[in-house]
mmCIF file of the C-alpha atoms, coordinates in Angstrom:
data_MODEL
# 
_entry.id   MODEL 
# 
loop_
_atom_site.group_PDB 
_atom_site.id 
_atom_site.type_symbol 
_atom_site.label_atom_id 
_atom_site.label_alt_id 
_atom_site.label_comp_id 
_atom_site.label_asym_id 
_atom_site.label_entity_id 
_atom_site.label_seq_id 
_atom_site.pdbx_PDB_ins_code 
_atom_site.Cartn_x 
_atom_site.Cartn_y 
_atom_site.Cartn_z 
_atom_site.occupancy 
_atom_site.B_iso_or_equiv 
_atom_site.pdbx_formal_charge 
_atom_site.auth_seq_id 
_atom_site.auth_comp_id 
_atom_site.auth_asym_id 
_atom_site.auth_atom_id 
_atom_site.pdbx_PDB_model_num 
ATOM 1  C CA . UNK A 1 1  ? 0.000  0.000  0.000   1.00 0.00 ? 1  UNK A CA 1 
ATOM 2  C CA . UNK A 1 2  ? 3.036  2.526  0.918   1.00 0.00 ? 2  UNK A CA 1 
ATOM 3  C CA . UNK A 1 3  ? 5.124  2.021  -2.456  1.00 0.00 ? 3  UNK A CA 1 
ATOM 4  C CA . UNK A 1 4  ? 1.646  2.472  -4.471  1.00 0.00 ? 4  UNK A CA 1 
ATOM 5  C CA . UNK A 1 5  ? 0.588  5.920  -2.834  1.00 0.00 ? 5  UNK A CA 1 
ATOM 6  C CA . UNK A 1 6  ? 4.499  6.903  -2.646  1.00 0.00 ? 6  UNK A CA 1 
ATOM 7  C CA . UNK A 1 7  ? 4.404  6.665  -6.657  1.00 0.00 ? 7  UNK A CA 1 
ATOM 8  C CA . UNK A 1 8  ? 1.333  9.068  -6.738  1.00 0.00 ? 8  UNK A CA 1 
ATOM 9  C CA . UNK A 1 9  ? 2.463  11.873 -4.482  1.00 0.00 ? 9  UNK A CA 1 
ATOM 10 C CA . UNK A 1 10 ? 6.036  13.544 -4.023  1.00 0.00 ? 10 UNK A CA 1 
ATOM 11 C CA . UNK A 1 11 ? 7.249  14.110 -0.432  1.00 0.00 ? 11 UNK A CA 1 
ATOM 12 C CA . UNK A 1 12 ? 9.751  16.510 0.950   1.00 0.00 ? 12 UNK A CA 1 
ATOM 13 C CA . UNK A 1 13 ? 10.150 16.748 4.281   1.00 0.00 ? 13 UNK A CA 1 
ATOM 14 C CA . UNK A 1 14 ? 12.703 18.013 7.107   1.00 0.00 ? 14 UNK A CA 1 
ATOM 15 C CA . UNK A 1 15 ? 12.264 17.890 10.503  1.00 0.00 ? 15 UNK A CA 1 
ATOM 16 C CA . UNK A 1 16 ? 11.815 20.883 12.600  1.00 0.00 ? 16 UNK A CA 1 
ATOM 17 C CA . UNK A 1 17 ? 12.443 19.763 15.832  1.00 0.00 ? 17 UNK A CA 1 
ATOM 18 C CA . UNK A 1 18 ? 14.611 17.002 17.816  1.00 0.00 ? 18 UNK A CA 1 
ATOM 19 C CA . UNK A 1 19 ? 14.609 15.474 21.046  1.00 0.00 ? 19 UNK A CA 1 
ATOM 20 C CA . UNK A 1 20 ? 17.336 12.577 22.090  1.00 0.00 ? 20 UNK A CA 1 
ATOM 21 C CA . UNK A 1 21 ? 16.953 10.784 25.724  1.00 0.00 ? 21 UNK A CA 1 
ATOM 22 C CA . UNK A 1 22 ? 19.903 9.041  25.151  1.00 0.00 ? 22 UNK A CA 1 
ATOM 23 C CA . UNK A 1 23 ? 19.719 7.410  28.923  1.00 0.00 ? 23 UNK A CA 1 
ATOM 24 C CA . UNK A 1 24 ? 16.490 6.083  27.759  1.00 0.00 ? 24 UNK A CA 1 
ATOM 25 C CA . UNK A 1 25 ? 17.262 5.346  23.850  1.00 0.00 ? 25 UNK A CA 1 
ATOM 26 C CA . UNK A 1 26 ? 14.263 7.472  23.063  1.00 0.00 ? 26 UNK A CA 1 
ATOM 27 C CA . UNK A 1 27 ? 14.022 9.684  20.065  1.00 0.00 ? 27 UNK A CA 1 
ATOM 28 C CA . UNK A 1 28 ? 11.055 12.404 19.107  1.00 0.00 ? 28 UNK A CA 1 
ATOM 29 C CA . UNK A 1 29 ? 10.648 14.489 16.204  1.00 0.00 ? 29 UNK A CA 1 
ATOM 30 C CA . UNK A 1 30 ? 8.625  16.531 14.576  1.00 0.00 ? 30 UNK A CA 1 
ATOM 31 C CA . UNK A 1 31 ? 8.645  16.607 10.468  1.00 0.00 ? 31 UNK A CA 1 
ATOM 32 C CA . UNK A 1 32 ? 6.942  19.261 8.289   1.00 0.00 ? 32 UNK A CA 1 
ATOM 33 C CA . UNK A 1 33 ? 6.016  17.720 4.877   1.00 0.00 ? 33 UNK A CA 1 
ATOM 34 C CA . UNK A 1 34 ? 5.072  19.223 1.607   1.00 0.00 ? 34 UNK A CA 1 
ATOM 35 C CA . UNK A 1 35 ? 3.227  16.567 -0.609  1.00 0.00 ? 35 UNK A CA 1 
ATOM 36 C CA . UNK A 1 36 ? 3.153  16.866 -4.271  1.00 0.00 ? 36 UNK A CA 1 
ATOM 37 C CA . UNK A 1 37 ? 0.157  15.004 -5.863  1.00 0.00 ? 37 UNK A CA 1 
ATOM 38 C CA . UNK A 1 38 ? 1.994  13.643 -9.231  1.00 0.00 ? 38 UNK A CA 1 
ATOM 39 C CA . UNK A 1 39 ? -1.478 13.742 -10.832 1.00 0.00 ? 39 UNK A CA 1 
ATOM 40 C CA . UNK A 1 40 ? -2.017 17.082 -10.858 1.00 0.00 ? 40 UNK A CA 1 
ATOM 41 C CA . UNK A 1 41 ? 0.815  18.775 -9.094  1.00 0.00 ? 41 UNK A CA 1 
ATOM 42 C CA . UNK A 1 42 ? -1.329 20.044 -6.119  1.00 0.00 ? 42 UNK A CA 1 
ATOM 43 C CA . UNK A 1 43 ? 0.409  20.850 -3.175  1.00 0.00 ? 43 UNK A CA 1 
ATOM 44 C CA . UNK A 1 44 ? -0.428 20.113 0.545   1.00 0.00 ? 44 UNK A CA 1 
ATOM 45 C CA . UNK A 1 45 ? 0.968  20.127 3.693   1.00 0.00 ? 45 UNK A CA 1 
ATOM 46 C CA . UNK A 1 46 ? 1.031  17.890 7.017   1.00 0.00 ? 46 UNK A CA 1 
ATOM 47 C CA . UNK A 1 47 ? 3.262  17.868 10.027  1.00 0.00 ? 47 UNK A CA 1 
ATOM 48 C CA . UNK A 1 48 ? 3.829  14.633 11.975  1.00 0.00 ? 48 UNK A CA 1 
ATOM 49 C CA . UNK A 1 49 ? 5.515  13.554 15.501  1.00 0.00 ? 49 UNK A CA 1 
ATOM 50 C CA . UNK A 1 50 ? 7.781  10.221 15.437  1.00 0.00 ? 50 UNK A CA 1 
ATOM 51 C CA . UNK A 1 51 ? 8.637  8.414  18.620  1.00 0.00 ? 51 UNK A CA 1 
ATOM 52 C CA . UNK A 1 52 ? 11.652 6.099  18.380  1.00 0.00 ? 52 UNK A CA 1 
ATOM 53 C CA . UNK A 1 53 ? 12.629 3.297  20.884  1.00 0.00 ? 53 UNK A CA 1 
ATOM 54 C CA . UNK A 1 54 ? 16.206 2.578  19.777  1.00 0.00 ? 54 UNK A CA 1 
ATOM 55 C CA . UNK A 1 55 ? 18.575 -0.248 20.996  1.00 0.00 ? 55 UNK A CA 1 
ATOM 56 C CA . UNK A 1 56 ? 22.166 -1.773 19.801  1.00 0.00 ? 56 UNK A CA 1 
ATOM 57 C CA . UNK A 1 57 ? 22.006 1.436  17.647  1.00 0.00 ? 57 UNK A CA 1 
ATOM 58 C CA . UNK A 1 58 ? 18.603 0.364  15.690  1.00 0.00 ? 58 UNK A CA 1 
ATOM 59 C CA . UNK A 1 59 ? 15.223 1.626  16.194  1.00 0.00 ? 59 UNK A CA 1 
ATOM 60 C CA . UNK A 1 60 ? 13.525 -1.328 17.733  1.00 0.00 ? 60 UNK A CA 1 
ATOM 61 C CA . UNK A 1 61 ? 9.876  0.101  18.137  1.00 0.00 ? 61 UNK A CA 1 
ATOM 62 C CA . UNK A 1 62 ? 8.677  3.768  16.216  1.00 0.00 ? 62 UNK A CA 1 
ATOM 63 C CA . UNK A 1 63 ? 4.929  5.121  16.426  1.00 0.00 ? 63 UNK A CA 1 
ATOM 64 C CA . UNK A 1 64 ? 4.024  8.123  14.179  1.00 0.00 ? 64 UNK A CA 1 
ATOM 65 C CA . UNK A 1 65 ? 1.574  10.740 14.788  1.00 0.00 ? 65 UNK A CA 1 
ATOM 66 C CA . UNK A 1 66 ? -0.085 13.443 12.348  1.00 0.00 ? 66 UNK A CA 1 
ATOM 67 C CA . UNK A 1 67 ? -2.557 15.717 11.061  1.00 0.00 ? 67 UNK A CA 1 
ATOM 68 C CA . UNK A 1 68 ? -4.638 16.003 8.335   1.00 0.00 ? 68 UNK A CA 1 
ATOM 69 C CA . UNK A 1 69 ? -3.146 17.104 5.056   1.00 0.00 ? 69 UNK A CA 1 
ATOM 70 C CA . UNK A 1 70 ? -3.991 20.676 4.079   1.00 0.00 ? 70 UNK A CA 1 
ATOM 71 C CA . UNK A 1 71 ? -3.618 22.194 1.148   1.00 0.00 ? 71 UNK A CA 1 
ATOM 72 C CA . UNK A 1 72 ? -1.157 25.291 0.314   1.00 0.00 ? 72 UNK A CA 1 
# 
């Protein structure tokens, strides 16, 4: 399902903000996206919040949260 809506839409994104427990192996960040329908080259925007779990340097567990799109 991911690789067919990746090939209809274009996606930048960079993240905004950063968090690191390192004690804890715990990452969060916030992303700001700009998504490109291919289609029609309408433009929209979302942000999102990813929580990482991370152990022997790999992220063992992540959980994403996010808006709605809206467009630009």
């Amino acid at each position: 399902r991911e690789k067919f809506l990746l090939g209809k839409f274009g996606l930048a994104l960079v993240i905004t903000k950063q968090a690191i427990d390192e004690v804890n192996q715990v990452v969060f960040s916030e992303y700001a996206m700009t998504i490109t329908s291919l289609a029609d080259q309408k433009l929209m925007y979302r942000t999102e919040i990813s929580v990482q779990q991370w152990e022997n340097g790999l992220i063992k567990k992540e959980k994403f949260y996010y808006n709605e799109a809206k467009p630009l």
